PDB file of C-alpha atoms in Angstrom:
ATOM      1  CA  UNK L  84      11.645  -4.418  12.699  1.00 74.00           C
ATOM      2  CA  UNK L  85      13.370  -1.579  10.704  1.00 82.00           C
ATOM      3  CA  UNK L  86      16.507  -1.581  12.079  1.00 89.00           C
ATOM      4  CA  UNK L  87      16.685  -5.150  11.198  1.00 89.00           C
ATOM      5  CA  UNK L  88      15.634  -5.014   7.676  1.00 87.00           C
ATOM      6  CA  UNK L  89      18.252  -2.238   7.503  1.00 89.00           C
ATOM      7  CA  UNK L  90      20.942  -4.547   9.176  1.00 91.00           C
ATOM      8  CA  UNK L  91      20.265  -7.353   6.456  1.00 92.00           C
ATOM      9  CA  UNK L  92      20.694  -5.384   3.638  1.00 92.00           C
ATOM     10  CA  UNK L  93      23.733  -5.303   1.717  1.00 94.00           C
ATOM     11  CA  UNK L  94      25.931  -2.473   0.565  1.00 94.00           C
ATOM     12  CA  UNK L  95      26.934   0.693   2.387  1.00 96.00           C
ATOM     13  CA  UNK L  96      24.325   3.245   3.358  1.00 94.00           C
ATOM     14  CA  UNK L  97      23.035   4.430  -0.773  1.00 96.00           C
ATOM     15  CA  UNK L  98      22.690   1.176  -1.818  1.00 96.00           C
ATOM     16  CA  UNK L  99      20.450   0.201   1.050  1.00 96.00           C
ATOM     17  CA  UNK L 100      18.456   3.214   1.052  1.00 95.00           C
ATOM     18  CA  UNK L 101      17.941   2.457  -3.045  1.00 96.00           C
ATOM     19  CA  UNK L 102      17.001  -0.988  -2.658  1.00 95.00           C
ATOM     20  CA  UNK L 103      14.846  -0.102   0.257  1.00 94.00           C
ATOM     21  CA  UNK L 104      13.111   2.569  -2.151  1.00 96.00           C
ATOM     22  CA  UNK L 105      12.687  -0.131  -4.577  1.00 97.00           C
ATOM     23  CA  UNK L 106      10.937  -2.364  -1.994  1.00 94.00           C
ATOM     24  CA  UNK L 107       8.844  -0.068  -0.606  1.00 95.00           C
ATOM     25  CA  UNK L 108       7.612   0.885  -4.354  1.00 97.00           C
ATOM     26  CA  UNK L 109       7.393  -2.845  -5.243  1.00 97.00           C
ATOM     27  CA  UNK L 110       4.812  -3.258  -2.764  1.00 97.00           C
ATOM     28  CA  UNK L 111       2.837  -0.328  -3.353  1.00 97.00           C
ATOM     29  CA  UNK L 112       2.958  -1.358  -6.688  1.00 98.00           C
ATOM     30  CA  UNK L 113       1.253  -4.780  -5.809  1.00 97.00           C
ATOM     31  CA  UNK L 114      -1.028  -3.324  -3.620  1.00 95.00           C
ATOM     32  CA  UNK L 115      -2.571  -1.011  -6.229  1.00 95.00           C
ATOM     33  CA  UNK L 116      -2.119  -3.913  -8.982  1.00 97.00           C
ATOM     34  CA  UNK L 117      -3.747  -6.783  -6.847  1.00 95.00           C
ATOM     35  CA  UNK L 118      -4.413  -6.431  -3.655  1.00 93.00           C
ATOM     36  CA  UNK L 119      -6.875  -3.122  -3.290  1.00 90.00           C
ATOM     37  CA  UNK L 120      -8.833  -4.601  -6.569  1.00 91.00           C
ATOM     38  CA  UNK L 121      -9.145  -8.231  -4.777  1.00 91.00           C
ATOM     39  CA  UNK L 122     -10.485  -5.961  -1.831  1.00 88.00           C
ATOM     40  CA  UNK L 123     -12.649  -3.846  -3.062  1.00 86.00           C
ATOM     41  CA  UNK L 124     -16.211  -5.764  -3.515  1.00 83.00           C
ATOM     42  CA  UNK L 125     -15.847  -6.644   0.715  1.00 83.00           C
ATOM     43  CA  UNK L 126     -15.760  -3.424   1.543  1.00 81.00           C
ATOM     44  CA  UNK L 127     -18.589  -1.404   1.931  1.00 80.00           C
ATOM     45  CA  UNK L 128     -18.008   2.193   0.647  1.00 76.00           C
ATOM     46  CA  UNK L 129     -20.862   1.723  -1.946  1.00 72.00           C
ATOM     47  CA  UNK L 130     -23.646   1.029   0.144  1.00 69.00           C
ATOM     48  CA  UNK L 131     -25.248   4.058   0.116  1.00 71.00           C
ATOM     49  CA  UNK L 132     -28.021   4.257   2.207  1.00 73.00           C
ATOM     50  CA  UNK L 133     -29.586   7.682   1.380  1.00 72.00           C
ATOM     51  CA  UNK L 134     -32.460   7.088  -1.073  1.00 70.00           C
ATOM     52  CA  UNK L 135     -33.583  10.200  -3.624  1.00 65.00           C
ATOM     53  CA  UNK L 136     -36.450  11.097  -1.949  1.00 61.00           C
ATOM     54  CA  UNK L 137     -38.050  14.669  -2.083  1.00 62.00           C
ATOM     55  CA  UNK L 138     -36.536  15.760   1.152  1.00 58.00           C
ATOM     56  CA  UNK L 139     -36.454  18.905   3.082  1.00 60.00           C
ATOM     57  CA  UNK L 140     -33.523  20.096   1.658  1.00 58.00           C
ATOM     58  CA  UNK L 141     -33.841  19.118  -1.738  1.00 55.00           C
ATOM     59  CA  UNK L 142     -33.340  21.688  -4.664  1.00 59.00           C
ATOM     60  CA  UNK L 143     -35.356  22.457  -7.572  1.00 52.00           C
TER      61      UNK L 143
END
């Protein structure tokens, strides 16, 4: 798949390896921007399920 994104590029070998920086920040860019925001909610990294209970190993 690289090598032929790299063969439909134009320009000699700097000018591809700028505008394939500039892709490759471009979609970083929209994942931060929209896509991991649009994602977030459905995943479940805030379901905690410890409660704050006295436990064993609780301090104080």
């Amino acid at each position: 798949m690289y090598g032929w994104f790299w063969r439909h590029l134009p320009g000699n070998v700097w000018v591809r390896a700028a505008i394939s920086l500039v892709l490759a920040l471009a979609v970083v860019y929209v994942l931060f921007q929209y896509v991991f925001p649009w994602a977030e909610p459905l995943l479940p990294f805030n379901d905690v399920t410890v409660d704050g209970g006295s436990g064993a190993g609780a301090a104080g």
